[in-house]
């Protein structure tokens, strides 16, 4: 039996995935969570074999959840199911130890097959995305990405400095580096470009 936890912030999608997977004789959905922090608590409590998670969720994103699982060396596999067909997201997912990356517009039966493959120790990655993922490397480091994301959400350099425990000058340096690496005119353009590529 493959024991699964679902993390998805849209209730209708969460319900549909759960119903779909429960039709399979060898898959059991142990529970579900509507945000990343709730998913983190549930996966520690339920200890599933596989976490199926979206990327964009309140609290922790699916990628941050995968990174935390990897950091804590928890013995479970992660499959990301997302609308984001962005190579940058896939690269970051693979760096975080994710075993599966599927798009939400793929046929429904692909998810059950991916779960079986990942449970057996394999990988299930959307093939077209896998090709694109290696065409362009993400130039940002983690701190630049963090600062640029907050700036793109409308926070001032002072707010970011306070939130991340950095000096105002350090925040400006990170922003300047990110803008330069992306060849953007300003922080908003840099944010938009990085999001488009899946690097944020």
mmCIF file of C-alpha atoms in Angstrom:
data_model
loop_
_atom_site.group_PDB
_atom_site.id
_atom_site.type_symbol
_atom_site.label_atom_id
_atom_site.label_comp_id
_atom_site.label_asym_id
_atom_site.label_seq_id
_atom_site.Cartn_x
_atom_site.Cartn_y
_atom_site.Cartn_z
ATOM 1 C CA UNK A 1 0.000 0.000 0.000
ATOM 2 C CA UNK A 2 1.363 3.448 -0.959
ATOM 3 C CA UNK A 3 0.476 5.879 1.824
ATOM 4 C CA UNK A 4 -0.012 9.449 0.587
ATOM 5 C CA UNK A 5 -0.412 12.922 2.098
ATOM 6 C CA UNK A 6 -1.843 15.697 -0.117
ATOM 7 C CA UNK A 7 -0.839 19.357 0.234
ATOM 8 C CA UNK A 8 -2.919 21.685 -1.948
ATOM 9 C CA UNK A 9 -4.447 25.049 -1.048
ATOM 10 C CA UNK A 10 -7.449 24.815 -3.400
ATOM 11 C CA UNK A 11 -10.164 22.762 -1.684
ATOM 12 C CA UNK A 12 -11.764 21.548 -4.912
ATOM 13 C CA UNK A 13 -8.463 20.319 -6.379
ATOM 14 C CA UNK A 14 -7.524 18.728 -3.046
ATOM 15 C CA UNK A 15 -10.860 16.877 -2.924
ATOM 16 C CA UNK A 16 -10.605 15.756 -6.550
ATOM 17 C CA UNK A 17 -7.050 14.424 -6.097
ATOM 18 C CA UNK A 18 -8.051 12.592 -2.947
ATOM 19 C CA UNK A 19 -11.116 10.990 -4.595
ATOM 20 C CA UNK A 20 -9.095 10.046 -7.663
ATOM 21 C CA UNK A 21 -6.270 8.402 -5.718
ATOM 22 C CA UNK A 22 -8.637 6.560 -3.368
ATOM 23 C CA UNK A 23 -10.040 4.724 -6.411
ATOM 24 C CA UNK A 24 -6.691 2.948 -6.749
ATOM 25 C CA UNK A 25 -6.479 -0.344 -4.858
ATOM 26 C CA UNK A 26 -2.812 0.126 -3.911
ATOM 27 C CA UNK A 27 -2.959 3.801 -2.823
ATOM 28 C CA UNK A 28 -4.300 5.187 0.451
ATOM 29 C CA UNK A 29 -4.701 8.922 1.086
ATOM 30 C CA UNK A 30 -3.891 9.366 4.790
ATOM 31 C CA UNK A 31 -4.864 13.028 4.938
ATOM 32 C CA UNK A 32 -4.545 16.424 3.335
ATOM 33 C CA UNK A 33 -3.421 19.943 4.186
ATOM 34 C CA UNK A 34 -4.353 23.371 2.782
ATOM 35 C CA UNK A 35 -0.988 25.076 3.401
ATOM 36 C CA UNK A 36 2.691 24.280 3.778
ATOM 37 C CA UNK A 37 2.977 24.563 7.568
ATOM 38 C CA UNK A 38 -0.070 22.319 8.103
ATOM 39 C CA UNK A 39 1.428 19.826 5.637
ATOM 40 C CA UNK A 40 4.709 19.859 7.593
ATOM 41 C CA UNK A 41 2.858 19.046 10.829
ATOM 42 C CA UNK A 42 0.750 16.338 9.162
ATOM 43 C CA UNK A 43 3.644 14.583 7.472
ATOM 44 C CA UNK A 44 5.481 14.324 10.790
ATOM 45 C CA UNK A 45 2.349 12.922 12.418
ATOM 46 C CA UNK A 46 1.187 10.568 9.649
ATOM 47 C CA UNK A 47 4.590 9.586 8.201
ATOM 48 C CA UNK A 48 3.371 8.970 4.630
ATOM 49 C CA UNK A 49 5.440 7.209 1.963
ATOM 50 C CA UNK A 50 4.824 10.025 -0.515
ATOM 51 C CA UNK A 51 3.873 13.702 -0.208
ATOM 52 C CA UNK A 52 1.956 15.076 -3.214
ATOM 53 C CA UNK A 53 2.184 18.865 -3.093
ATOM 54 C CA UNK A 54 1.417 21.987 -5.092
ATOM 55 C CA UNK A 55 4.133 24.661 -5.390
ATOM 56 C CA UNK A 56 2.233 27.862 -4.557
ATOM 57 C CA UNK A 57 0.671 27.571 -1.093
ATOM 58 C CA UNK A 58 0.313 29.922 1.869
ATOM 59 C CA UNK A 59 3.005 29.646 4.546
ATOM 60 C CA UNK A 60 5.558 27.294 3.040
ATOM 61 C CA UNK A 61 5.618 26.683 -0.704
ATOM 62 C CA UNK A 62 5.834 23.118 -1.995
ATOM 63 C CA UNK A 63 9.499 23.709 -2.840
ATOM 64 C CA UNK A 64 10.273 24.989 0.674
ATOM 65 C CA UNK A 65 8.446 21.962 2.082
ATOM 66 C CA UNK A 66 10.585 19.626 -0.065
ATOM 67 C CA UNK A 67 13.751 21.442 1.074
ATOM 68 C CA UNK A 68 12.721 21.047 4.715
ATOM 69 C CA UNK A 69 12.033 17.319 4.233
ATOM 70 C CA UNK A 70 15.479 16.964 2.621
ATOM 71 C CA UNK A 71 17.191 18.962 5.394
ATOM 72 C CA UNK A 72 15.579 16.836 8.109
ATOM 73 C CA UNK A 73 16.342 13.654 6.121
ATOM 74 C CA UNK A 74 12.771 12.410 6.430
ATOM 75 C CA UNK A 75 12.271 9.063 4.661
ATOM 76 C CA UNK A 76 9.525 10.073 2.256
ATOM 77 C CA UNK A 77 9.314 10.874 -1.436
ATOM 78 C CA UNK A 78 7.907 14.123 -2.808
ATOM 79 C CA UNK A 79 5.868 14.613 -5.983
ATOM 80 C CA UNK A 80 4.997 18.130 -7.094
ATOM 81 C CA UNK A 81 1.773 18.608 -9.073
ATOM 82 C CA UNK A 82 1.541 22.143 -10.398
ATOM 83 C CA UNK A 83 0.300 24.471 -13.117
ATOM 84 C CA UNK A 84 3.797 25.968 -13.375
ATOM 85 C CA UNK A 85 5.488 24.611 -16.487
ATOM 86 C CA UNK A 86 8.627 26.586 -15.684
ATOM 87 C CA UNK A 87 12.062 25.011 -16.027
ATOM 88 C CA UNK A 88 13.425 27.028 -13.081
ATOM 89 C CA UNK A 89 10.873 25.473 -10.734
ATOM 90 C CA UNK A 90 11.790 21.973 -11.909
ATOM 91 C CA UNK A 91 15.497 22.602 -11.390
ATOM 92 C CA UNK A 92 14.887 23.871 -7.861
ATOM 93 C CA UNK A 93 12.570 20.922 -7.176
ATOM 94 C CA UNK A 94 15.238 18.442 -8.280
ATOM 95 C CA UNK A 95 17.843 20.241 -6.146
ATOM 96 C CA UNK A 96 15.448 19.787 -3.194
ATOM 97 C CA UNK A 97 15.337 16.025 -3.789
ATOM 98 C CA UNK A 98 11.870 15.887 -5.376
ATOM 99 C CA UNK A 99 11.185 12.557 -7.140
ATOM 100 C CA UNK A 100 8.226 13.615 -9.279
ATOM 101 C CA UNK A 101 7.132 16.766 -11.096
ATOM 102 C CA UNK A 102 3.816 16.668 -12.966
ATOM 103 C CA UNK A 103 1.669 19.346 -14.535
ATOM 104 C CA UNK A 104 -1.979 19.662 -13.494
ATOM 105 C CA UNK A 105 -3.131 19.470 -17.101
ATOM 106 C CA UNK A 106 -1.615 15.983 -17.532
ATOM 107 C CA UNK A 107 -4.038 13.017 -17.774
ATOM 108 C CA UNK A 108 -5.357 11.981 -14.332
ATOM 109 C CA UNK A 109 -4.015 8.414 -14.559
ATOM 110 C CA UNK A 110 -0.470 9.818 -14.813
ATOM 111 C CA UNK A 111 -0.514 10.696 -11.101
ATOM 112 C CA UNK A 112 -1.230 7.138 -9.910
ATOM 113 C CA UNK A 113 1.474 5.822 -12.253
ATOM 114 C CA UNK A 114 3.915 8.463 -11.018
ATOM 115 C CA UNK A 115 3.175 7.496 -7.400
ATOM 116 C CA UNK A 116 3.953 3.841 -8.162
ATOM 117 C CA UNK A 117 7.149 4.708 -10.010
ATOM 118 C CA UNK A 118 8.392 7.061 -7.277
ATOM 119 C CA UNK A 119 7.456 4.568 -4.544
ATOM 120 C CA UNK A 120 9.612 1.960 -6.311
ATOM 121 C CA UNK A 121 12.544 4.394 -6.208
ATOM 122 C CA UNK A 122 12.205 5.871 -9.702
ATOM 123 C CA UNK A 123 11.532 9.380 -10.947
ATOM 124 C CA UNK A 124 8.456 10.795 -12.683
ATOM 125 C CA UNK A 125 9.230 14.074 -14.435
ATOM 126 C CA UNK A 126 7.257 15.753 -17.216
ATOM 127 C CA UNK A 127 9.555 14.961 -20.211
ATOM 128 C CA UNK A 128 9.174 18.251 -22.107
ATOM 129 C CA UNK A 129 9.896 20.247 -18.980
ATOM 130 C CA UNK A 130 12.908 18.082 -18.180
ATOM 131 C CA UNK A 131 14.462 19.024 -21.531
ATOM 132 C CA UNK A 132 13.860 22.737 -21.003
ATOM 133 C CA UNK A 133 15.082 22.708 -17.405
ATOM 134 C CA UNK A 134 18.696 22.314 -18.400
ATOM 135 C CA UNK A 135 18.670 24.962 -21.105
ATOM 136 C CA UNK A 136 19.079 27.974 -18.793
ATOM 137 C CA UNK A 137 20.649 28.021 -15.337
ATOM 138 C CA UNK A 138 19.217 30.027 -12.442
ATOM 139 C CA UNK A 139 21.733 32.828 -11.764
ATOM 140 C CA UNK A 140 20.331 33.792 -8.328
ATOM 141 C CA UNK A 141 21.555 32.501 -4.986
ATOM 142 C CA UNK A 142 19.084 31.742 -2.159
ATOM 143 C CA UNK A 143 19.497 35.094 -0.394
ATOM 144 C CA UNK A 144 19.095 37.121 -3.606
ATOM 145 C CA UNK A 145 15.985 35.105 -4.415
ATOM 146 C CA UNK A 146 14.541 35.718 -0.940
ATOM 147 C CA UNK A 147 15.204 39.475 -1.035
ATOM 148 C CA UNK A 148 13.896 39.839 -4.603
ATOM 149 C CA UNK A 149 10.702 37.920 -3.756
ATOM 150 C CA UNK A 150 9.963 40.247 -0.813
ATOM 151 C CA UNK A 151 10.781 43.334 -2.899
ATOM 152 C CA UNK A 152 8.450 42.101 -5.639
ATOM 153 C CA UNK A 153 5.698 41.704 -3.044
ATOM 154 C CA UNK A 154 6.005 45.441 -2.388
ATOM 155 C CA UNK A 155 8.182 45.489 0.743
ATOM 156 C CA UNK A 156 10.698 48.305 1.175
ATOM 157 C CA UNK A 157 14.413 47.654 1.701
ATOM 158 C CA UNK A 158 13.950 48.601 5.393
ATOM 159 C CA UNK A 159 11.079 46.116 5.820
ATOM 160 C CA UNK A 160 13.122 43.375 4.159
ATOM 161 C CA UNK A 161 16.156 44.185 6.316
ATOM 162 C CA UNK A 162 14.045 43.910 9.491
ATOM 163 C CA UNK A 163 12.344 40.690 8.387
ATOM 164 C CA UNK A 164 15.575 38.930 7.360
ATOM 165 C CA UNK A 165 17.789 40.362 10.119
ATOM 166 C CA UNK A 166 20.061 42.089 7.624
ATOM 167 C CA UNK A 167 21.360 45.636 7.366
ATOM 168 C CA UNK A 168 19.691 48.037 4.934
ATOM 169 C CA UNK A 169 22.933 48.186 2.887
ATOM 170 C CA UNK A 170 23.145 44.395 2.623
ATOM 171 C CA UNK A 171 19.571 44.213 1.316
ATOM 172 C CA UNK A 172 20.374 46.881 -1.294
ATOM 173 C CA UNK A 173 23.470 44.910 -2.336
ATOM 174 C CA UNK A 174 21.464 41.701 -2.783
ATOM 175 C CA UNK A 175 18.845 43.563 -4.830
ATOM 176 C CA UNK A 176 21.509 45.212 -6.936
ATOM 177 C CA UNK A 177 23.211 41.839 -7.555
ATOM 178 C CA UNK A 178 19.904 40.207 -8.549
ATOM 179 C CA UNK A 179 18.989 43.074 -10.890
ATOM 180 C CA UNK A 180 22.451 42.922 -12.494
ATOM 181 C CA UNK A 181 22.427 39.135 -12.942
ATOM 182 C CA UNK A 182 19.015 39.260 -14.598
ATOM 183 C CA UNK A 183 19.925 42.236 -16.808
ATOM 184 C CA UNK A 184 16.850 44.080 -15.543
ATOM 185 C CA UNK A 185 16.290 47.832 -15.264
ATOM 186 C CA UNK A 186 14.911 47.753 -11.711
ATOM 187 C CA UNK A 187 13.708 45.449 -8.926
ATOM 188 C CA UNK A 188 10.148 45.128 -10.303
ATOM 189 C CA UNK A 189 11.387 44.060 -13.724
ATOM 190 C CA UNK A 190 13.869 41.677 -12.080
ATOM 191 C CA UNK A 191 11.079 40.172 -9.960
ATOM 192 C CA UNK A 192 8.796 39.741 -12.981
ATOM 193 C CA UNK A 193 11.560 38.152 -15.067
ATOM 194 C CA UNK A 194 12.640 35.786 -12.283
ATOM 195 C CA UNK A 195 9.029 34.693 -11.672
ATOM 196 C CA UNK A 196 8.488 34.107 -15.362
ATOM 197 C CA UNK A 197 11.546 31.826 -15.479
ATOM 198 C CA UNK A 198 10.468 29.973 -12.316
ATOM 199 C CA UNK A 199 13.467 31.157 -10.312
ATOM 200 C CA UNK A 200 11.363 32.664 -7.487
#
